[in-house]
Amino acid sequence: MAVLRSLAAVRAAPGLWWRAARASLGLQGRCLGRGYSVDAAQSPPTFGFLLDIDGVLVRGHRVIPAALEAFRRLVNAHGQLRVPVVFVTNAGNILQHSKAQELSALLGFKVEPDQVILSHSPMKLFSQYHNKRMLVSGQGPVVENARVLGFENVVTVDELRMAFPVLDMVDLQRRPKTTPLLRNDFPAIEGVLLLGEPVRWETSLQLIMDVLLSNGNPGTGLATAPYPHLPVLASNMDLLWMAEAKMPRFGHGTFLLCLETIYQKLTGKELKYEGLMGKPSVLTYQYAEDLIQQQAERRGWAAPIQKLYAVGDNPMSDVYGANLFHKYLQMAKHGGAEERGASGLWKQRPSATQSCASILVCTGVYNPKGPEPTRPTQEAEAAPFHGHRDFSFSPGLMEASHIVNDVNEAVQLVFHKEGWAL
């Protein structure tokens, strides 16, 4: 039941069949150009890699040496990948093409934007919200990211704060010196888009709450908070992530926890999400799977990609997500895994993928010598649960199929299992 609850918590692209959605995004029949090849003496692959970035390939702005070794095995003498690879990150405060350029410079080969999945990439499928006026939270190029995802009418937290200066009162230096006139010409906000952790948490938390409690009209007050509240779409549930510091840093999941707790405390009700994506969401893995299959189709490989190997450093997002997707695939074989559409009906999506194996590395959040919260043990039931509220705690889903030192060992392990030359 825990698996079913977790699957149900991930709401697939409403009103769209997957193949139709893929075609609408221009994925079908589009050539990536450079980056894909099969060695003449090597049979076409029937497997692909889903690679996490932070803690697996890089830590902060430094590439992990094992990642360079891994790509010496993954890339042939002509600088082309030997197998399909998709980079699946829960980062979201960067543009897709900028992340691809960053990876290209660090790893020493051309990474195409279509090989990079950011935490919010599947929001492209939520087309029923694309023409609504959405408050967007995050940092970096949030407006450009929202527009790339299809959202046509967005308002930033800073724009809202400038329109209603009396809403942001925590920082004494930013409080208005005089009382401004209340505006009545500001169009109502119709939803909230959470793309990643913001910089000023107190401002974003306050203004998002104002929007939810006022039904999109933060300059007014309501006697009773509306419920259900305005639609909320969120990405990146990571409580923690690994940078250069010795201990993990707060992630967007920590911000979501703050928002959910404040909403619950003020209203007595639970904050609901219309879409919650990024690892460990099944929707994110379906999105990645489809890109992997597209790569195989573009290469003209006769056999579809049947096995995925997901390499990550975070037991809660990477291992849990890969194992949850594997459970979904097994249930789909027997007609038990379905997705909810806009009509409220449950629709099934066929999948060529048969399995998704989780591989945990020791170069990031997971530390076999670290404190209890950073490593899975036989006493997992007693350890703090770092997952999101909407994903049931299931110790079995946090057990990796394989644990290796680094991504280079992960690639060697997979090549050995698949009978490929190192």
Tab-separated table of C-alpha atoms in Angstrom:
chain	number	residue	atom	x	y	z
A	1	MET	CA	0.000	0.000	0.000
A	2	ALA	CA	2.930	2.330	0.668
A	3	VAL	CA	4.040	1.964	-2.949
A	4	LEU	CA	0.505	2.602	-4.203
A	5	ARG	CA	0.215	5.734	-2.045
A	6	SER	CA	3.531	7.023	-3.326
A	7	LEU	CA	2.510	6.362	-6.926
A	8	ALA	CA	-0.822	8.054	-6.386
A	9	ALA	CA	0.938	11.104	-4.959
A	10	VAL	CA	2.604	11.721	-8.323
A	11	ARG	CA	0.055	13.155	-10.712
A	12	ALA	CA	0.924	12.615	-14.343
A	13	ALA	CA	0.385	15.164	-17.086
A	14	PRO	CA	-3.378	15.692	-16.924
A	15	GLY	CA	-5.362	15.221	-20.117
A	16	LEU	CA	-2.424	14.069	-22.243
A	17	TRP	CA	-1.466	10.674	-23.513
A	18	TRP	CA	2.275	10.339	-23.078
A	19	ARG	CA	3.068	9.853	-26.724
A	20	ALA	CA	0.895	12.775	-27.742
A	21	ALA	CA	2.563	14.922	-25.106
A	22	ARG	CA	5.985	13.906	-26.341
A	23	ALA	CA	5.099	14.766	-29.913
A	24	SER	CA	3.715	18.136	-28.802
A	25	LEU	CA	7.090	18.932	-27.261
A	26	GLY	CA	8.802	18.326	-30.576
A	27	LEU	CA	10.709	15.290	-29.315
A	28	GLN	CA	9.584	12.865	-32.002
A	29	GLY	CA	11.806	12.730	-35.032
A	30	ARG	CA	14.198	15.435	-33.856
A	31	CYS	CA	17.886	14.638	-34.283
A	32	LEU	CA	20.394	15.465	-31.582
A	33	GLY	CA	23.301	15.462	-34.007
A	34	ARG	CA	26.542	14.802	-32.181
A	35	GLY	CA	26.823	12.677	-29.082
A	36	TYR	CA	25.502	9.189	-29.933
A	37	SER	CA	27.368	6.286	-31.441
A	38	VAL	CA	27.836	2.535	-31.217
A	39	ASP	CA	31.283	1.053	-31.641
A	40	ALA	CA	31.524	-1.034	-34.797
A	41	ALA	CA	32.523	-4.122	-32.810
A	42	GLN	CA	29.911	-3.540	-30.104
A	43	SER	CA	26.288	-4.607	-30.350
A	44	PRO	CA	23.681	-1.831	-29.920
A	45	PRO	CA	22.859	-1.194	-26.272
A	46	THR	CA	19.663	-2.372	-24.635
A	47	PHE	CA	20.355	-0.354	-21.493
A	48	GLY	CA	20.826	3.274	-20.556
A	49	PHE	CA	22.064	5.456	-17.699
A	50	LEU	CA	20.182	8.006	-15.614
A	51	LEU	CA	22.927	10.001	-13.908
A	52	ASP	CA	22.468	12.377	-11.011
A	53	ILE	CA	24.806	15.385	-11.097
A	54	ASP	CA	25.484	16.896	-7.646
A	55	GLY	CA	27.368	14.418	-5.475
A	56	VAL	CA	27.872	12.017	-8.393
A	57	LEU	CA	29.616	14.019	-11.120
A	58	VAL	CA	30.377	17.263	-9.303
A	59	ARG	CA	30.487	18.772	-5.825
A	60	GLY	CA	29.732	22.440	-6.099
A	61	HIS	CA	31.778	23.686	-9.039
A	62	ARG	CA	34.400	20.928	-8.845
A	63	VAL	CA	34.198	17.831	-10.995
A	64	ILE	CA	34.674	14.566	-9.122
A	65	PRO	CA	37.737	12.791	-10.626
A	66	ALA	CA	35.873	9.475	-10.879
A	67	ALA	CA	33.362	11.155	-13.225
A	68	LEU	CA	36.128	11.856	-15.736
A	69	GLU	CA	37.202	8.215	-15.553
A	70	ALA	CA	33.604	7.090	-16.024
A	71	PHE	CA	33.177	9.140	-19.173
A	72	ARG	CA	36.399	7.808	-20.611
A	73	ARG	CA	34.551	4.485	-20.615
A	74	LEU	CA	31.202	5.913	-21.764
A	75	VAL	CA	32.660	7.957	-24.631
A	76	ASN	CA	34.404	6.379	-27.606
A	77	ALA	CA	37.556	7.547	-29.394
A	78	HIS	CA	35.489	9.954	-31.520
A	79	GLY	CA	34.059	11.727	-28.497
A	80	GLN	CA	30.639	10.090	-28.859
A	81	LEU	CA	28.624	8.298	-26.202
A	82	ARG	CA	28.488	4.522	-26.524
A	83	VAL	CA	25.146	4.187	-24.684
A	84	PRO	CA	22.171	6.483	-24.045
A	85	VAL	CA	22.728	8.796	-21.086
A	86	VAL	CA	20.346	11.283	-19.485
A	87	PHE	CA	21.390	13.606	-16.672
A	88	VAL	CA	18.590	13.780	-14.101
A	89	THR	CA	19.097	16.490	-11.503
A	90	ASN	CA	16.843	18.028	-8.893
A	91	ALA	CA	18.487	21.383	-9.531
A	92	GLY	CA	16.191	23.950	-11.086
A	93	ASN	CA	17.656	27.423	-10.658
A	94	ILE	CA	19.433	27.304	-14.012
A	95	LEU	CA	18.449	27.092	-17.671
A	96	GLN	CA	18.584	23.699	-19.360
A	97	HIS	CA	21.030	24.791	-22.054
A	98	SER	CA	23.252	26.484	-19.446
A	99	LYS	CA	23.402	23.253	-17.435
A	100	ALA	CA	24.328	21.354	-20.603
A	101	GLN	CA	27.141	23.819	-21.320
A	102	GLU	CA	28.367	23.562	-17.741
A	103	LEU	CA	28.471	19.764	-17.934
A	104	SER	CA	30.192	19.868	-21.325
A	105	ALA	CA	32.997	22.004	-19.899
A	106	LEU	CA	33.401	19.824	-16.804
A	107	LEU	CA	33.182	16.401	-18.464
A	108	GLY	CA	35.064	17.170	-21.684
A	109	PHE	CA	32.451	16.141	-24.249
A	110	LYS	CA	29.394	17.708	-25.847
A	111	VAL	CA	26.286	17.420	-23.659
A	112	GLU	CA	23.091	18.368	-25.492
A	113	PRO	CA	20.317	20.269	-23.681
A	114	ASP	CA	17.900	17.407	-24.451
A	115	GLN	CA	20.084	15.133	-22.328
A	116	VAL	CA	19.500	17.258	-19.210
A	117	ILE	CA	16.361	16.921	-17.092
A	118	LEU	CA	15.953	19.603	-14.453
A	119	SER	CA	13.597	19.089	-11.524
A	120	HIS	CA	10.874	21.152	-13.197
A	121	SER	CA	11.258	19.823	-16.770
A	122	PRO	CA	8.081	17.676	-16.585
A	123	MET	CA	6.058	20.839	-15.923
A	124	LYS	CA	6.000	21.184	-19.714
A	125	LEU	CA	3.257	18.576	-19.623
A	126	PHE	CA	0.946	20.565	-17.307
A	127	SER	CA	-0.496	22.591	-20.184
A	128	GLN	CA	-3.792	23.378	-18.441
A	129	TYR	CA	-1.892	25.882	-16.256
A	130	HIS	CA	0.294	27.423	-18.950
A	131	ASN	CA	-2.042	30.340	-19.685
A	132	LYS	CA	-2.872	31.114	-16.046
A	133	ARG	CA	-1.325	33.995	-14.114
A	134	MET	CA	1.184	32.224	-11.847
A	135	LEU	CA	3.314	33.490	-8.978
A	136	VAL	CA	6.781	31.984	-9.526
A	137	SER	CA	9.278	31.354	-6.719
A	138	GLY	CA	12.940	30.434	-6.990
A	139	GLN	CA	16.149	32.173	-7.963
A	140	GLY	CA	18.208	32.718	-11.070
A	141	PRO	CA	16.379	32.931	-14.420
A	142	VAL	CA	12.957	32.030	-12.967
A	143	VAL	CA	10.937	33.951	-15.559
A	144	GLU	CA	12.860	32.513	-18.497
A	145	ASN	CA	12.650	29.014	-17.019
A	146	ALA	CA	8.889	29.389	-16.531
A	147	ARG	CA	8.441	30.519	-20.114
A	148	VAL	CA	10.573	27.667	-21.457
A	149	LEU	CA	8.249	25.323	-19.564
A	150	GLY	CA	5.252	26.912	-21.300
A	151	PHE	CA	3.953	29.337	-18.662
A	152	GLU	CA	2.958	32.515	-20.482
A	153	ASN	CA	1.908	34.848	-17.659
A	154	VAL	CA	4.118	34.805	-14.560
A	155	VAL	CA	4.687	37.196	-11.666
A	156	THR	CA	7.845	36.995	-9.558
A	157	VAL	CA	7.916	37.325	-5.788
A	158	ASP	CA	9.925	40.551	-6.164
A	159	GLU	CA	7.316	42.013	-8.537
A	160	LEU	CA	4.574	41.153	-6.060
A	161	ARG	CA	6.560	42.688	-3.209
A	162	MET	CA	7.034	45.920	-5.178
A	163	ALA	CA	3.304	46.041	-5.964
A	164	PHE	CA	2.391	45.513	-2.296
A	165	PRO	CA	5.291	46.863	-0.167
A	166	VAL	CA	3.469	46.409	3.151
A	167	LEU	CA	3.425	42.612	2.761
A	168	ASP	CA	7.179	42.099	3.333
A	169	MET	CA	7.866	43.197	6.907
A	170	VAL	CA	10.557	40.932	8.406
A	171	ASP	CA	13.601	42.918	7.217
A	172	LEU	CA	13.454	46.294	8.971
A	173	GLN	CA	15.605	47.862	6.242
A	174	ARG	CA	13.052	46.939	3.569
A	175	ARG	CA	9.937	48.119	5.366
A	176	PRO	CA	8.298	51.105	3.653
A	177	LYS	CA	9.003	54.423	5.407
A	178	THR	CA	5.499	55.671	4.612
A	179	THR	CA	2.209	53.864	4.137
A	180	PRO	CA	1.656	53.409	0.377
A	181	LEU	CA	-1.762	53.533	-1.238
A	182	LEU	CA	-3.411	50.147	-1.653
A	183	ARG	CA	-3.580	48.975	-5.248
A	184	ASN	CA	-6.782	47.660	-6.762
A	185	ASP	CA	-5.524	47.307	-10.335
A	186	PHE	CA	-3.261	44.284	-9.806
A	187	PRO	CA	-4.668	41.255	-11.695
A	188	ALA	CA	-5.516	38.260	-9.531
A	189	ILE	CA	-2.972	35.463	-9.296
A	190	GLU	CA	-4.333	32.066	-10.341
A	191	GLY	CA	-1.685	29.654	-9.108
A	192	VAL	CA	1.758	29.190	-7.560
A	193	LEU	CA	4.837	27.804	-9.294
A	194	LEU	CA	7.703	26.659	-7.031
A	195	LEU	CA	10.780	26.078	-9.213
A	196	GLY	CA	13.472	25.951	-6.514
A	197	GLU	CA	14.699	27.400	-3.256
A	198	PRO	CA	14.535	31.216	-3.134
A	199	VAL	CA	17.136	33.501	-1.549
A	200	ARG	CA	14.975	35.371	0.976
A	201	TRP	CA	12.897	32.580	2.450
A	202	GLU	CA	10.946	34.832	4.820
A	203	THR	CA	9.761	37.009	1.926
A	204	SER	CA	8.760	34.116	-0.313
A	205	LEU	CA	7.014	32.231	2.510
A	206	GLN	CA	5.051	35.335	3.534
A	207	LEU	CA	3.954	36.327	0.031
A	208	ILE	CA	3.084	32.800	-1.083
A	209	MET	CA	0.943	32.430	2.029
A	210	ASP	CA	-0.687	35.814	1.308
A	211	VAL	CA	-1.602	34.621	-2.194
A	212	LEU	CA	-3.017	31.291	-0.988
A	213	LEU	CA	-4.986	32.787	1.902
A	214	SER	CA	-6.429	35.640	-0.211
A	215	ASN	CA	-7.361	33.461	-3.199
A	216	GLY	CA	-4.857	35.318	-5.386
A	217	ASN	CA	-5.627	38.862	-4.218
A	218	PRO	CA	-2.895	39.653	-1.663
A	219	GLY	CA	-3.899	43.292	-1.326
A	220	THR	CA	-7.189	42.258	0.267
A	221	GLY	CA	-8.175	40.167	3.244
A	222	LEU	CA	-10.638	37.297	3.494
A	223	ALA	CA	-12.551	36.311	6.605
A	224	THR	CA	-12.060	32.641	5.776
A	225	ALA	CA	-9.196	31.152	3.798
A	226	PRO	CA	-10.482	29.387	0.660
A	227	TYR	CA	-10.113	25.620	0.483
A	228	PRO	CA	-9.262	23.993	-1.786
A	229	HIS	CA	-6.663	26.687	-2.312
A	230	LEU	CA	-5.201	27.886	-5.609
A	231	PRO	CA	-3.263	25.252	-7.587
A	232	VAL	CA	0.360	24.754	-6.527
A	233	LEU	CA	2.984	23.125	-8.763
A	234	ALA	CA	6.328	22.304	-7.139
A	235	SER	CA	9.603	20.680	-8.108
A	236	ASN	CA	12.646	19.399	-6.200
A	237	MET	CA	11.703	17.736	-2.930
A	238	ASP	CA	15.289	17.240	-1.726
A	239	LEU	CA	15.549	18.050	1.973
A	240	LEU	CA	19.350	18.095	1.658
A	241	TRP	CA	21.996	18.199	-1.055
A	242	MET	CA	25.775	17.952	-1.119
A	243	ALA	CA	28.103	20.813	-2.084
A	244	GLU	CA	31.692	21.560	-1.003
A	245	ALA	CA	30.803	21.677	2.706
A	246	LYS	CA	31.453	18.599	4.849
A	247	MET	CA	27.776	18.277	5.786
A	248	PRO	CA	24.732	18.399	3.459
A	249	ARG	CA	23.027	21.740	2.768
A	250	PHE	CA	19.321	22.638	2.899
A	251	GLY	CA	17.461	21.948	-0.331
A	252	HIS	CA	14.109	23.040	-1.750
A	253	GLY	CA	12.461	20.222	0.188
A	254	THR	CA	13.291	22.121	3.372
A	255	PHE	CA	11.580	25.220	1.969
A	256	LEU	CA	8.512	23.145	1.042
A	257	LEU	CA	8.461	21.708	4.564
A	258	CYS	CA	8.404	25.247	5.981
A	259	LEU	CA	5.576	26.284	3.641
A	260	GLU	CA	3.503	23.177	4.398
A	261	THR	CA	3.993	23.584	8.155
A	262	ILE	CA	3.010	27.262	8.133
A	263	TYR	CA	-0.082	26.570	6.005
A	264	GLN	CA	-1.144	23.716	8.303
A	265	LYS	CA	-0.588	25.851	11.407
A	266	LEU	CA	-2.563	28.832	10.090
A	267	THR	CA	-5.463	27.005	8.446
A	268	GLY	CA	-5.624	23.611	10.134
A	269	LYS	CA	-5.632	22.059	6.656
A	270	GLU	CA	-3.055	20.354	4.469
A	271	LEU	CA	-1.312	22.163	1.631
A	272	LYS	CA	-2.077	20.273	-1.588
A	273	TYR	CA	-0.035	20.015	-4.773
A	274	GLU	CA	-1.504	19.712	-8.255
A	275	GLY	CA	1.913	18.547	-9.402
A	276	LEU	CA	4.963	17.460	-7.425
A	277	MET	CA	7.955	16.523	-9.525
A	278	GLY	CA	11.667	15.955	-9.516
A	279	LYS	CA	13.157	12.811	-8.008
A	280	PRO	CA	11.693	10.616	-6.493
A	281	SER	CA	8.553	11.376	-8.561
A	282	VAL	CA	7.558	8.593	-10.963
A	283	LEU	CA	6.650	11.251	-13.522
A	284	THR	CA	10.273	12.442	-13.625
A	285	TYR	CA	11.510	8.904	-14.312
A	286	GLN	CA	8.885	8.423	-17.028
A	287	TYR	CA	10.068	11.650	-18.605
A	288	ALA	CA	13.684	10.442	-18.446
A	289	GLU	CA	12.747	7.004	-19.767
A	290	ASP	CA	11.060	8.563	-22.765
A	291	LEU	CA	14.145	10.627	-23.627
A	292	ILE	CA	16.287	7.487	-23.379
A	293	GLN	CA	13.936	5.617	-25.736
A	294	GLN	CA	13.985	8.572	-28.127
A	295	GLN	CA	17.766	8.402	-28.271
A	296	ALA	CA	17.554	4.713	-29.191
A	297	GLU	CA	14.973	5.411	-31.906
A	298	ARG	CA	17.078	8.181	-33.409
A	299	ARG	CA	20.037	5.815	-33.615
A	300	GLY	CA	17.904	3.234	-35.405
A	301	TRP	CA	18.683	0.537	-32.839
A	302	ALA	CA	16.390	-2.429	-33.435
A	303	ALA	CA	15.885	-3.409	-29.816
A	304	PRO	CA	14.345	-0.892	-27.402
A	305	ILE	CA	16.129	0.109	-24.216
A	306	GLN	CA	14.868	-2.428	-21.691
A	307	LYS	CA	17.004	-1.691	-18.624
A	308	LEU	CA	17.792	1.561	-16.895
A	309	TYR	CA	20.548	2.101	-14.344
A	310	ALA	CA	19.999	5.119	-12.096
A	311	VAL	CA	23.163	6.352	-10.380
A	312	GLY	CA	22.823	8.767	-7.455
A	313	ASP	CA	24.170	9.809	-4.057
A	314	ASN	CA	20.934	10.485	-2.140
A	315	PRO	CA	19.088	7.441	-0.721
A	316	MET	CA	15.853	9.389	-0.401
A	317	SER	CA	15.641	10.946	-3.850
A	318	ASP	CA	17.864	8.792	-6.095
A	319	VAL	CA	17.497	5.313	-4.594
A	320	TYR	CA	13.886	5.716	-3.459
A	321	GLY	CA	12.907	7.197	-6.828
A	322	ALA	CA	14.608	4.528	-8.939
A	323	ASN	CA	13.164	1.734	-6.807
A	324	LEU	CA	9.703	3.309	-6.874
A	325	PHE	CA	9.880	3.517	-10.663
A	326	HIS	CA	11.038	-0.107	-10.805
A	327	LYS	CA	7.991	-1.066	-8.708
A	328	TYR	CA	5.815	0.917	-11.088
A	329	LEU	CA	7.268	-0.947	-14.078
A	330	GLN	CA	6.631	-4.318	-12.437
A	331	MET	CA	3.066	-3.340	-11.590
A	332	ALA	CA	2.517	-2.077	-15.134
A	333	LYS	CA	3.356	-5.516	-16.499
A	334	HIS	CA	0.366	-6.874	-14.598
A	335	GLY	CA	-1.949	-3.965	-15.315
A	336	GLY	CA	-1.701	-2.499	-11.843
A	337	ALA	CA	0.155	0.780	-12.475
A	338	GLU	CA	-1.892	3.627	-13.846
A	339	GLU	CA	-1.813	7.380	-14.087
A	340	ARG	CA	-4.472	9.938	-13.348
A	341	GLY	CA	-5.651	12.178	-16.152
A	342	ALA	CA	-7.529	15.460	-16.095
A	343	SER	CA	-10.897	13.747	-16.356
A	344	GLY	CA	-10.270	11.868	-13.115
A	345	LEU	CA	-10.056	8.561	-14.998
A	346	TRP	CA	-7.043	6.323	-14.617
A	347	LYS	CA	-5.104	5.805	-17.824
A	348	GLN	CA	-2.330	3.338	-18.427
A	349	ARG	CA	0.847	4.079	-20.362
A	350	PRO	CA	2.678	1.180	-22.008
A	351	SER	CA	6.423	1.039	-21.395
A	352	ALA	CA	9.242	-0.761	-23.207
A	353	THR	CA	11.440	-0.513	-20.122
A	354	GLN	CA	11.454	-3.638	-17.974
A	355	SER	CA	13.580	-2.596	-15.014
A	356	CYS	CA	15.295	0.298	-13.267
A	357	ALA	CA	18.206	-0.590	-10.971
A	358	SER	CA	19.403	1.847	-8.315
A	359	ILE	CA	23.144	2.367	-7.801
A	360	LEU	CA	24.247	4.389	-4.781
A	361	VAL	CA	27.643	6.130	-4.743
A	362	CYS	CA	29.619	7.330	-1.727
A	363	THR	CA	30.772	10.699	-3.082
A	364	GLY	CA	27.829	12.841	-1.960
A	365	VAL	CA	24.984	12.794	0.560
A	366	TYR	CA	25.371	9.083	1.292
A	367	ASN	CA	28.379	8.445	3.490
A	368	PRO	CA	28.963	4.890	4.784
A	369	LYS	CA	31.068	6.317	7.619
A	370	GLY	CA	28.768	9.241	8.354
A	371	PRO	CA	26.025	9.844	10.919
A	372	GLU	CA	22.887	7.736	10.828
A	373	PRO	CA	20.657	10.077	8.788
A	374	THR	CA	23.018	9.927	5.769
A	375	ARG	CA	23.228	6.161	5.341
A	376	PRO	CA	20.674	3.339	4.960
A	377	THR	CA	20.953	0.610	7.619
A	378	GLN	CA	19.012	-2.358	8.883
A	379	GLU	CA	17.553	-0.017	11.517
A	380	ALA	CA	16.110	2.280	8.811
A	381	GLU	CA	12.701	2.203	10.494
A	382	ALA	CA	14.131	4.115	13.472
A	383	ALA	CA	16.110	6.649	11.407
A	384	PRO	CA	14.643	10.073	10.530
A	385	PHE	CA	12.648	10.034	7.304
A	386	HIS	CA	14.046	12.690	4.976
A	387	GLY	CA	11.485	12.172	2.247
A	388	HIS	CA	8.585	14.402	1.323
A	389	ARG	CA	5.304	14.195	3.200
A	390	ASP	CA	3.427	12.839	0.159
A	391	PHE	CA	5.773	9.858	-0.276
A	392	SER	CA	5.188	7.050	2.205
A	393	PHE	CA	8.132	5.799	4.230
A	394	SER	CA	9.096	2.375	2.913
A	395	PRO	CA	12.509	1.103	4.097
A	396	GLY	CA	12.719	-1.348	1.204
A	397	LEU	CA	12.586	1.464	-1.346
A	398	MET	CA	15.665	3.049	0.233
A	399	GLU	CA	17.807	-0.058	-0.235
A	400	ALA	CA	20.014	0.349	-3.295
A	401	SER	CA	20.420	-2.487	-5.773
A	402	HIS	CA	24.159	-1.816	-5.619
A	403	ILE	CA	26.456	0.378	-3.513
A	404	VAL	CA	29.785	1.416	-5.052
A	405	ASN	CA	32.426	3.982	-4.250
A	406	ASP	CA	31.853	6.301	-7.196
A	407	VAL	CA	30.306	6.715	-10.629
A	408	ASN	CA	33.319	5.134	-12.360
A	409	GLU	CA	32.746	1.924	-10.399
A	410	ALA	CA	29.051	2.178	-11.242
A	411	VAL	CA	29.778	2.263	-14.974
A	412	GLN	CA	32.216	-0.652	-14.668
A	413	LEU	CA	29.603	-2.640	-12.731
A	414	VAL	CA	26.944	-2.077	-15.386
A	415	PHE	CA	29.258	-2.839	-18.291
A	416	HIS	CA	30.264	-6.070	-16.582
A	417	LYS	CA	26.627	-7.047	-15.998
A	418	GLU	CA	25.746	-6.276	-19.620
A	419	GLY	CA	28.786	-8.059	-21.042
A	420	TRP	CA	30.326	-4.889	-22.429
A	421	ALA	CA	34.023	-4.245	-22.770
A	422	LEU	CA	35.458	-1.778	-20.280
